[in-house]
C-alpha cells in the first residue's frame, strides 16, 4: 500500500470564505501551493492539488443579506472571483471544492456520522465572534472585543449545540505532533501548538448551530433542527474533495501530503482537524505548512478602511502574473510575516526582473544572434541539484539562491566582455555564449515552478539550437505611478 502511494502527492490550500473578493493573502497562499505542486510534478510525482471556497456559516449569510442577495447566488458569484484569481495567477489546480456542492455535503455528513461516538448534545454559553465564527473565552477577549477583530464586540450566546469530545485524543495528538507523524512546520508553529496542547485541557468543541440561529449550513445527519458548525463542514473538504467516504479516489489520494494554511487558522488544522479524523478512524494528513501574514508597508495590517490594501488584480494588470508570484515568494518570508508596498514592489520588479533576469536573457539572446548567427550547440536541461530543495517550503531561500547564480552570470558576461572578444576570437566568444545559454536553461528549469510562464518564454527563446528573438521581452520596463 505504502509503495503504491509513494509517487503521489496530494496538497491543499485552505478554502477561503466566499464572503468577499480575494485579497493578496489569498493570492499568496494560491501561489505558494501552486509552486509546490509544480515542483513535485517536475520531479515526476503524480500530483493532486486542491483549492476551493468555504461557503457556509453566519458570516456568509450576513454578507449575502448585506448584499441583498440569496446566499447561494451570492456565494456563486464570490466563489467565481476566486476561480478567476487562480486562473490569473496561473495556478494549475486539479480540483476546486465548493462546500455548497452536493457531494461535499454528503461527505461532511458521513464524517459526522463516523465521529458520532464522540458527539453529544448539550448547551453552549459563551461569547462569540461572528467574523471568526468562533467562541472566545473571557481570557481571550480584549476588553469585550474580539482578539482578532478589534472593532467587533463579542456577542453573548447561549445555544443548544452538539459537541465533539476532544480530550480523549489530546495525549495521542501531542505524541503525533512531537514525533512529526503529523509534521507541523515551521518549528515556531509546531511549538506554539505543542505548548497550547500541553498547558490546556481541551474543552469539547461545539460542532453545530440550531437552525433557529442559523440555517445556512450542512444539516446534521438525523437532526434537521441543526446545521454543522462551519468549521466542521469546511475542514471536511480535504477528504470530501477526493471522494470520502467511498469513492476509489479517496483510497488513492488520502492521506494528504500537505495542507497549506495561514497562522490564524493553525489551531483548526493542528488540533480540531486531526482530532476529527482520529475520532472518525481516518488517517491523519502527513504535514501542515503554516505561513505568516502579509501586512502593508510599515508592518501595519492591510485594510480597505486604512486605504493601504492592494488588490491582486491591480498588480496583475500592471506588472503581470510572474512579477506578483516572484515578489510574494521571494520577499514574504516563508516562516514569518512580510510586507507588501507598491513602492518596494516596483523597485524589486525593476531591479530583479527587468535589470537582472530580463536583461541577462536579452543580452545573451541578442549576442548569440549577432555572433553565432542565432544558433547554438548545447544539450543541457533539467534542474540543477543544488537548487533542489523545496520540502520545507523555503521559497524565499530557493529564489535567493537562483538570483545569486543570475548575478554571477551577469558578472561573468561583464568580465569577459564578449563584444570585445568577438573582434579577436569569435570561436571563444561562441563557446562562452553556448555555456551561458546552458546555464540560463538550467536556471530556468529551476525557476519553472515559481515563474512558470517566464521559464516557458526562456525555453522558447533558446529552443532546438536556435535563438528566437520574436518571443519578446520577459519583463518590460514600467514607469512608476505617482
Ligand atoms: N474559510 C477559512 C478556512 C477554512 S479551511 C478548511 C478561512 N478563510 S479566510 O478567507 O479567512 O482565509 C483563507 C486563508 O488566507 C487562510 O489561510 C488565512 O490565513 C489566509 N490569509 C488571510 N489573510 C492573510 C494575510 N493578510 N496574509 C496572508 N495570508 C492571509 O480562514
Coordinates of C-alpha atoms and ligand atoms in Angstrom, one line a residue:
X1 CA 0.0 0.0 0.0
X2 CA 2.7 2.4 1.0
X3 CA 4.7 1.7 -2.2
X4 CA 1.7 2.2 -4.3
X5 CA 1.3 5.7 -2.8
X6 CA 5.0 6.7 -2.8
X7 CA 5.0 8.6 -6.0
X8 CA 1.9 10.6 -5.4
X9 CA 1.5 14.0 -3.8
X10 CA -1.8 15.4 -2.6
X11 CA -1.7 19.0 -1.4
X12 CA -4.4 21.6 -0.5
X13 CA -4.7 25.2 0.3
X14 CA -7.2 26.3 2.9
X15 CA -10.6 27.2 1.4
X16 CA -11.2 31.0 1.8
X17 CA -14.6 32.3 2.9
X18 CA -16.6 33.3 -0.2
X19 CA -17.9 36.4 1.7
X20 CA -15.8 39.0 -0.2
X21 CA -13.4 39.2 -3.1
X22 CA -9.9 37.7 -2.7
X23 CA -7.1 39.7 -1.3
X24 CA -3.3 39.5 -1.5
X25 CA -3.1 37.0 1.4
X26 CA -5.3 34.6 -0.6
X27 CA -3.1 35.2 -3.7
X28 CA 0.0 34.3 -1.7
X29 CA -1.4 31.0 -0.5
X30 CA -2.5 30.0 -4.0
X31 CA 0.9 30.9 -5.4
X32 CA 2.8 29.0 -2.7
X33 CA 0.7 25.9 -3.1
X34 CA 1.0 26.1 -6.9
X35 CA 4.7 26.4 -6.7
X36 CA 4.9 23.3 -4.6
X37 CA 2.5 21.4 -6.8
X38 CA 4.6 22.3 -9.9
X39 CA 7.8 21.4 -8.1
X40 CA 6.5 17.9 -7.2
X41 CA 5.2 17.4 -10.8
X42 CA 8.6 18.4 -12.1
X43 CA 10.0 15.6 -10.0
X44 CA 7.8 13.1 -11.8
X45 CA 5.3 12.7 -9.0
X46 CA 1.6 12.3 -9.6
X47 CA 0.1 15.4 -8.0
X48 CA -3.4 16.2 -6.9
X49 CA -3.7 19.8 -6.0
X50 CA -7.0 21.0 -4.5
X51 CA -8.3 24.5 -3.7
X52 CA -11.8 25.8 -3.1
X53 CA -14.2 28.1 -1.2
X54 CA -15.8 27.9 2.2
X55 CA -19.4 28.9 1.6
X56 CA -21.5 28.3 4.7
X57 CA -21.8 29.9 8.2
X58 CA -23.1 33.0 9.8
X59 CA -20.6 35.3 8.2
X60 CA -21.5 34.2 4.7
X61 CA -25.2 34.5 5.5
X62 CA -24.8 38.0 6.8
X63 CA -22.6 39.1 3.9
X64 CA -25.3 37.8 1.5
X65 CA -28.0 39.7 3.4
X66 CA -26.0 42.9 3.3
X67 CA -25.6 42.5 -0.5
X68 CA -29.3 42.0 -0.7
X69 CA -28.8 38.6 -2.4
X70 CA -29.9 35.0 -1.8
X71 CA -27.0 33.1 0.0
X72 CA -26.5 30.7 -2.9
X73 CA -26.4 33.2 -5.7
X74 CA -24.1 35.4 -3.5
X75 CA -21.6 32.6 -3.0
X76 CA -21.8 31.5 -6.6
X77 CA -20.7 35.0 -7.6
X78 CA -18.0 35.3 -4.9
X79 CA -16.6 31.8 -5.5
X80 CA -16.2 32.7 -9.1
X81 CA -13.9 35.6 -8.2
X82 CA -11.5 33.0 -6.6
X83 CA -11.7 30.8 -9.6
X84 CA -10.8 33.9 -11.7
X85 CA -7.9 34.9 -9.5
X86 CA -6.5 31.3 -9.5
X87 CA -6.6 31.5 -13.3
X88 CA -5.0 34.9 -13.4
X89 CA -2.2 33.7 -11.1
X90 CA -1.6 30.7 -13.4
X91 CA -2.5 28.3 -10.6
X92 CA -2.6 24.9 -12.1
X93 CA -5.0 23.1 -9.7
X94 CA -6.7 19.8 -10.2
X95 CA -9.9 20.4 -8.2
X96 CA -11.9 23.3 -6.8
X97 CA -14.1 22.3 -4.0
X98 CA -17.2 24.3 -3.0
X99 CA -18.7 23.5 0.3
X100 CA -22.2 24.0 -1.2
X101 CA -21.5 21.1 -3.6
X102 CA -23.9 18.2 -3.0
X103 CA -21.1 15.6 -2.9
X104 CA -19.2 17.7 -0.3
X105 CA -22.3 18.0 1.9
X106 CA -22.9 14.2 1.7
X107 CA -19.2 13.6 2.6
X108 CA -19.3 16.0 5.5
X109 CA -22.4 14.2 6.9
X110 CA -20.6 10.9 6.5
X111 CA -17.7 12.3 8.5
X112 CA -20.1 13.5 11.2
X113 CA -21.6 10.0 11.4
X114 CA -18.2 8.5 11.7
X115 CA -17.5 10.8 14.7
X116 CA -20.8 10.1 16.3
X117 CA -19.5 8.1 19.3
X118 CA -17.7 11.3 20.4
X119 CA -20.6 13.7 19.7
X120 CA -23.3 14.6 22.2
X121 CA -26.0 17.3 22.6
X122 CA -25.6 20.0 25.2
X123 CA -25.9 23.7 25.8
X124 CA -23.3 26.3 24.9
X125 CA -23.0 29.5 26.8
X126 CA -20.3 31.9 25.7
X127 CA -19.1 34.9 23.8
X128 CA -18.9 34.6 20.0
X129 CA -17.2 36.5 17.2
X130 CA -19.2 36.2 14.0
X131 CA -16.3 37.3 11.8
X132 CA -14.1 34.4 13.2
X133 CA -17.1 32.1 13.5
X134 CA -15.6 31.2 16.9
X135 CA -16.4 31.3 20.6
X136 CA -13.9 33.1 22.7
X137 CA -13.3 32.8 26.5
X138 CA -13.1 35.8 28.8
X139 CA -9.3 35.2 28.8
X140 CA -9.1 35.6 25.0
X141 CA -11.3 38.8 24.8
X142 CA -9.7 42.2 24.7
X143 CA -12.0 44.5 26.7
X144 CA -15.0 42.6 25.4
X145 CA -13.8 42.8 21.8
X146 CA -12.6 40.0 19.5
X147 CA -8.8 39.5 19.8
X148 CA -8.6 39.2 16.0
X149 CA -11.2 41.8 15.0
X150 CA -10.6 44.8 17.4
X151 CA -13.7 46.5 16.0
X152 CA -16.0 43.7 16.7
X153 CA -17.7 43.2 20.0
X154 CA -18.1 39.6 21.2
X155 CA -21.7 38.6 21.3
X156 CA -23.2 36.7 24.3
X157 CA -24.7 33.5 23.1
X158 CA -26.5 30.6 24.7
X159 CA -27.4 27.8 22.3
X160 CA -28.3 24.2 22.1
X161 CA -25.4 22.5 20.4
X162 CA -23.8 19.3 19.6
X163 CA -20.3 18.9 21.0
X164 CA -17.3 16.8 19.9
X165 CA -15.2 15.4 22.7
X166 CA -11.6 16.4 22.2
X167 CA -9.9 15.4 25.5
X168 CA -9.7 11.7 24.8
X169 CA -7.4 12.4 21.9
X170 CA -5.2 15.1 23.4
X171 CA -2.3 12.9 24.6
X172 CA -2.2 11.0 21.3
X173 CA -2.2 14.2 19.4
X174 CA 0.7 15.6 21.3
X175 CA 2.7 12.5 20.5
X176 CA 1.8 12.6 16.8
X177 CA 2.9 16.2 16.6
X178 CA 6.0 15.8 18.7
X179 CA 7.2 12.8 16.6
X180 CA 6.4 14.6 13.3
X181 CA 4.0 11.8 12.4
X182 CA 1.8 14.9 11.8
X183 CA 4.5 17.3 10.9
X184 CA 3.8 21.0 11.6
X185 CA 6.3 23.5 10.2
X186 CA 8.0 26.0 10.5
X187 CA 9.1 24.9 14.0
X188 CA 7.7 28.1 15.6
X189 CA 4.2 26.9 14.7
X190 CA 4.7 23.4 15.9
X191 CA 6.0 24.7 19.2
X192 CA 3.1 27.1 19.6
X193 CA 0.6 24.3 19.2
X194 CA 2.5 21.9 21.5
X195 CA 2.7 24.5 24.2
X196 CA -1.1 25.1 23.8
X197 CA -1.8 21.4 24.0
X198 CA 0.4 20.8 27.0
X199 CA -0.8 23.7 29.0
X200 CA -4.6 23.5 28.4
X201 CA -7.1 20.7 28.9
X202 CA -9.0 20.7 25.7
X203 CA -12.6 21.7 26.0
X204 CA -15.2 19.9 23.9
X205 CA -15.8 21.6 20.6
X206 CA -19.3 23.0 19.7
X207 CA -19.9 21.5 16.3
X208 CA -23.5 22.6 15.4
X209 CA -25.8 25.5 15.5
X210 CA -29.6 25.3 15.9
X211 CA -31.4 26.4 12.8
X212 CA -33.2 29.0 14.9
X213 CA -29.9 30.8 14.9
X214 CA -28.5 29.8 11.5
X215 CA -29.9 27.9 8.6
X216 CA -27.1 28.4 6.1
X217 CA -25.1 25.2 6.6
X218 CA -25.0 21.4 6.1
X219 CA -27.7 19.7 8.0
X220 CA -26.7 17.5 10.9
X221 CA -27.5 13.9 10.0
X222 CA -30.5 12.6 11.9
X223 CA -31.4 16.1 13.3
X224 CA -32.8 18.6 10.8
X225 CA -33.1 21.3 13.5
X226 CA -29.3 21.8 13.5
X227 CA -26.7 22.6 10.9
X228 CA -23.0 21.8 11.3
X229 CA -20.6 24.4 12.7
X230 CA -19.0 25.9 9.6
X231 CA -15.5 24.7 10.5
X232 CA -16.6 21.1 10.8
X233 CA -18.1 21.4 7.4
X234 CA -15.2 23.3 5.9
X235 CA -12.4 21.1 7.2
X236 CA -14.1 18.1 5.8
X237 CA -13.4 19.5 2.3
X238 CA -9.9 18.0 2.4
X239 CA -11.4 14.5 2.3
X240 CA -14.7 15.1 0.5
X241 CA -12.8 16.6 -2.4
X242 CA -11.0 13.3 -3.0
X243 CA -14.2 11.3 -2.7
X244 CA -14.7 10.5 1.1
X245 CA -16.2 8.2 2.2
X246 CA -16.3 5.6 -0.5
X247 CA -15.1 6.7 -3.9
X248 CA -11.9 4.9 -5.2
X249 CA -10.1 8.3 -5.4
X250 CA -10.2 8.5 -1.6
X251 CA -8.1 5.4 -1.1
X252 CA -5.7 6.6 -3.8
X253 CA -5.1 10.1 -2.5
X254 CA -5.7 10.2 1.2
X255 CA -3.8 10.9 3.5
X256 CA -2.9 14.3 2.1
X257 CA 0.8 15.0 1.9
X258 CA 0.4 18.7 2.8
X259 CA -2.1 21.2 3.9
X260 CA -1.1 24.9 3.5
X261 CA -2.8 27.4 5.8
X262 CA -2.1 30.8 7.4
X263 CA -1.1 31.3 11.0
X264 CA -4.5 32.5 12.2
X265 CA -6.0 29.1 11.4
X266 CA -3.2 26.9 12.7
X267 CA -5.2 25.6 15.7
X268 CA -8.1 24.5 13.5
X269 CA -5.7 22.4 11.4
X270 CA -3.4 21.1 14.1
X271 CA -5.9 20.4 16.8
X272 CA -9.5 20.2 15.7
X273 CA -8.9 18.6 12.3
X274 CA -6.6 15.8 13.4
X275 CA -9.0 15.0 16.3
X276 CA -12.0 14.9 14.0
X277 CA -10.1 12.4 11.8
X278 CA -8.9 10.3 14.8
X279 CA -12.5 10.2 16.1
X280 CA -13.7 9.1 12.6
X281 CA -10.9 6.5 12.3
X282 CA -9.4 8.2 9.2
X283 CA -5.7 8.6 8.8
X284 CA -4.1 11.9 9.5
X285 CA -2.6 14.2 6.9
X286 CA 1.2 14.0 6.8
X287 CA 2.1 17.6 7.1
X288 CA 0.9 21.1 7.7
X289 CA 2.7 24.2 6.5
X290 CA 1.7 27.4 8.3
X291 CA 2.6 30.6 6.5
X292 CA 2.6 34.1 8.0
X293 CA 0.6 37.2 7.1
X294 CA 1.2 39.9 4.5
X295 CA 1.0 43.3 6.0
X296 CA 1.1 46.7 4.4
X297 CA 4.4 48.7 4.2
X298 CA 5.5 49.6 7.8
X299 CA 4.1 46.3 9.1
X300 CA 0.6 47.6 9.6
X301 CA -2.4 45.4 8.9
X302 CA -3.8 45.8 5.3
X303 CA -7.3 47.1 5.4
X304 CA -9.6 48.8 3.0
X305 CA -10.6 51.4 5.6
X306 CA -7.0 52.4 6.1
X307 CA -6.6 52.8 2.4
X308 CA -3.4 50.7 2.4
X309 CA -4.7 47.5 0.9
X310 CA -3.6 46.5 -2.6
X311 CA -5.8 44.2 -4.7
X312 CA -4.0 41.4 -6.5
X313 CA -5.8 42.2 -9.8
X314 CA -4.4 45.7 -9.7
X315 CA -0.9 44.4 -9.6
X316 CA -1.5 41.7 -12.1
X317 CA -2.9 44.1 -14.7
X318 CA 0.1 46.4 -14.4
X319 CA 3.0 44.1 -13.8
X320 CA 1.9 40.6 -14.9
X321 CA 1.5 37.3 -13.2
X322 CA 5.1 36.3 -12.7
X323 CA 6.0 39.6 -11.2
X324 CA 3.5 39.1 -8.4
X325 CA 4.4 35.5 -8.0
X326 CA 8.1 36.5 -7.7
X327 CA 7.6 39.2 -5.1
X328 CA 5.3 37.1 -2.9
X329 CA 7.5 34.0 -3.0
X330 CA 10.8 35.8 -2.6
X331 CA 10.1 38.8 -0.3
X332 CA 7.4 37.5 2.0
X333 CA 9.4 35.2 4.3
X334 CA 8.1 31.6 4.2
X335 CA 8.3 31.4 8.0
X336 CA 7.3 34.9 9.2
X337 CA 5.1 37.9 8.4
X338 CA 6.1 40.1 5.5
X339 CA 5.2 43.4 3.9
X340 CA 3.8 44.5 0.6
X341 CA 4.0 48.1 -0.5
X342 CA 3.8 49.4 -4.1
X343 CA 7.0 51.4 -3.8
X344 CA 9.1 48.4 -2.8
X345 CA 7.3 46.1 -5.2
X346 CA 8.1 48.4 -8.1
X347 CA 11.8 48.7 -7.1
X348 CA 12.1 44.9 -6.8
X349 CA 10.4 44.4 -10.2
X350 CA 12.8 46.8 -11.8
X351 CA 16.0 45.5 -10.1
X352 CA 15.4 41.7 -10.0
X353 CA 13.2 41.1 -13.0
X354 CA 13.9 43.8 -15.6
X355 CA 17.6 44.6 -14.9
X356 CA 18.7 41.2 -13.8
X357 CA 16.9 38.2 -15.2
X358 CA 15.3 40.0 -18.2
X359 CA 18.4 41.8 -19.2
X360 CA 20.6 38.7 -18.9
X361 CA 18.3 36.7 -21.2
X362 CA 18.0 39.6 -23.6
X363 CA 21.7 40.2 -24.0
X364 CA 22.7 36.6 -24.3
X365 CA 20.0 36.1 -26.9
X366 CA 21.0 39.1 -28.9
X367 CA 24.7 38.4 -28.8
X368 CA 24.0 34.8 -29.9
X369 CA 22.1 36.3 -32.8
X370 CA 24.9 38.6 -33.6
X371 CA 28.0 36.4 -33.1
X372 CA 26.6 32.9 -33.7
X373 CA 24.1 33.5 -36.5
X374 CA 21.3 32.8 -34.0
X375 CA 22.5 29.2 -33.5
X376 CA 23.9 27.4 -30.5
X377 CA 25.1 23.9 -29.6
X378 CA 24.3 22.6 -26.2
X379 CA 22.2 19.9 -24.7
X380 CA 21.7 20.8 -21.1
X381 CA 18.3 20.8 -19.4
X382 CA 16.9 19.6 -16.1
X383 CA 17.0 21.0 -12.6
X384 CA 20.4 21.8 -11.1
X385 CA 20.7 19.7 -8.0
X386 CA 22.0 22.5 -5.7
X387 CA 18.7 24.3 -6.2
X388 CA 16.8 21.2 -5.4
X389 CA 15.1 21.5 -2.1
X390 CA 11.6 22.9 -1.5
X391 CA 10.4 20.3 1.0
X392 CA 10.4 22.9 3.8
X393 CA 8.6 25.4 1.6
X394 CA 11.5 27.9 1.8
X395 CA 10.6 29.6 -1.4
X396 CA 12.5 32.8 -0.4
X397 CA 15.7 30.9 0.2
X398 CA 15.4 29.0 -3.1
X399 CA 14.8 32.1 -5.1
X400 CA 17.7 33.9 -3.4
X401 CA 20.0 31.1 -4.5
X402 CA 18.8 31.3 -8.1
X403 CA 19.3 35.1 -8.1
X404 CA 22.8 34.6 -6.8
X405 CA 23.5 32.5 -9.8
X406 CA 21.9 35.0 -12.1
X407 CA 24.2 37.7 -10.5
X408 CA 27.2 35.5 -11.2
X409 CA 26.2 35.0 -14.8
X410 CA 25.7 38.8 -15.3
X411 CA 29.1 39.4 -13.7
X412 CA 30.8 36.8 -15.9
X413 CA 29.4 38.5 -19.0
X414 CA 30.7 41.9 -17.9
X415 CA 34.1 40.5 -17.0
X416 CA 34.5 38.6 -20.3
X417 CA 33.3 41.4 -22.5
X418 CA 32.2 39.2 -25.4
X419 CA 31.5 42.3 -27.6
X420 CA 35.3 43.0 -27.5
X421 CA 36.4 39.3 -27.6
X422 CA 34.3 38.7 -30.7
X423 CA 36.6 41.1 -32.6
X424 CA 39.7 38.9 -31.9
X425 CA 38.4 35.4 -31.2
X426 CA 34.9 34.6 -32.5
X427 CA 35.2 30.9 -31.6
X428 CA 36.0 31.6 -28.0
X429 CA 33.1 34.1 -27.9
X430 CA 30.7 31.5 -29.3
X431 CA 31.9 28.9 -26.7
X432 CA 31.2 31.3 -23.9
X433 CA 27.7 32.1 -25.2
X434 CA 26.9 28.4 -25.5
X435 CA 28.0 27.9 -21.9
X436 CA 25.8 30.8 -20.7
X437 CA 22.8 29.6 -22.6
X438 CA 23.3 26.2 -20.9
X439 CA 23.4 27.9 -17.5
X440 CA 20.3 30.0 -18.3
X441 CA 18.4 27.0 -19.3
X442 CA 19.4 25.2 -16.1
X443 CA 18.3 28.2 -14.0
X444 CA 15.1 28.5 -16.0
X445 CA 14.3 24.8 -15.2
X446 CA 14.8 25.6 -11.5
X447 CA 12.7 28.7 -11.9
X448 CA 9.8 26.9 -13.6
X449 CA 7.7 26.0 -10.5
X450 CA 8.0 29.6 -9.3
X451 CA 7.6 31.6 -12.5
X452 CA 6.1 29.1 -15.0
X453 CA 5.4 31.4 -17.9
X454 CA 8.8 33.2 -17.7
X455 CA 10.5 29.8 -17.7
X456 CA 8.4 28.8 -20.8
X457 CA 9.4 32.0 -22.6
X458 CA 13.1 31.4 -21.9
X459 CA 12.7 27.9 -23.2
X460 CA 11.0 29.3 -26.3
X461 CA 13.8 31.9 -26.8
X462 CA 16.5 29.2 -26.7
X463 CA 15.0 26.2 -28.3
X464 CA 16.3 23.5 -30.6
X465 CA 19.7 25.1 -31.1
X466 CA 18.2 28.4 -32.4
X467 CA 17.5 31.7 -30.8
X468 CA 14.0 33.1 -31.3
X469 CA 14.0 36.8 -30.8
X470 CA 10.3 37.1 -31.5
X471 CA 9.3 35.8 -28.1
X472 CA 9.6 39.3 -26.8
X473 CA 10.8 40.9 -23.6
X474 CA 10.4 38.9 -20.4
X475 CA 9.8 42.0 -18.2
X476 CA 9.1 45.3 -19.9
X477 CA 10.3 48.4 -18.0
X478 CA 7.4 50.0 -16.3
X479 CA 7.2 53.7 -15.3
X480 CA 6.4 54.2 -11.7
X481 CA 2.9 55.5 -11.0
X482 CA 2.7 58.7 -8.9
Ligands
LIG1 N1 -12.6 29.7 5.5 C1 -11.5 29.6 6.4 C2 -10.5 28.5 6.0 C3 -11.2 27.1 6.1 S1 -10.0 25.9 5.7 C4 -10.9 24.5 6.0 C5 -10.7 30.9 6.3 N2 -10.8 31.7 5.3 S2 -10.1 33.1 5.1 O1 -10.6 33.6 3.8 O2 -10.3 34.0 6.2 O3 -8.6 32.8 5.0 C6 -8.1 32.0 3.9 C7 -6.6 31.9 4.0 O4 -6.0 33.2 3.8 C8 -6.1 31.4 5.4 O5 -5.0 30.5 5.3 C9 -5.6 32.7 6.0 O6 -4.6 32.6 7.0 C10 -5.0 33.4 4.8 N3 -4.9 34.9 5.0 C11 -5.9 35.7 5.4 N4 -5.3 37.0 5.5 C12 -4.0 36.9 5.2 C13 -2.9 37.8 5.1 N5 -3.1 39.1 5.3 N6 -1.7 37.4 4.6 C14 -1.5 36.1 4.3 N7 -2.5 35.2 4.4 C15 -3.7 35.5 5.0 O7 -9.9 31.2 7.3

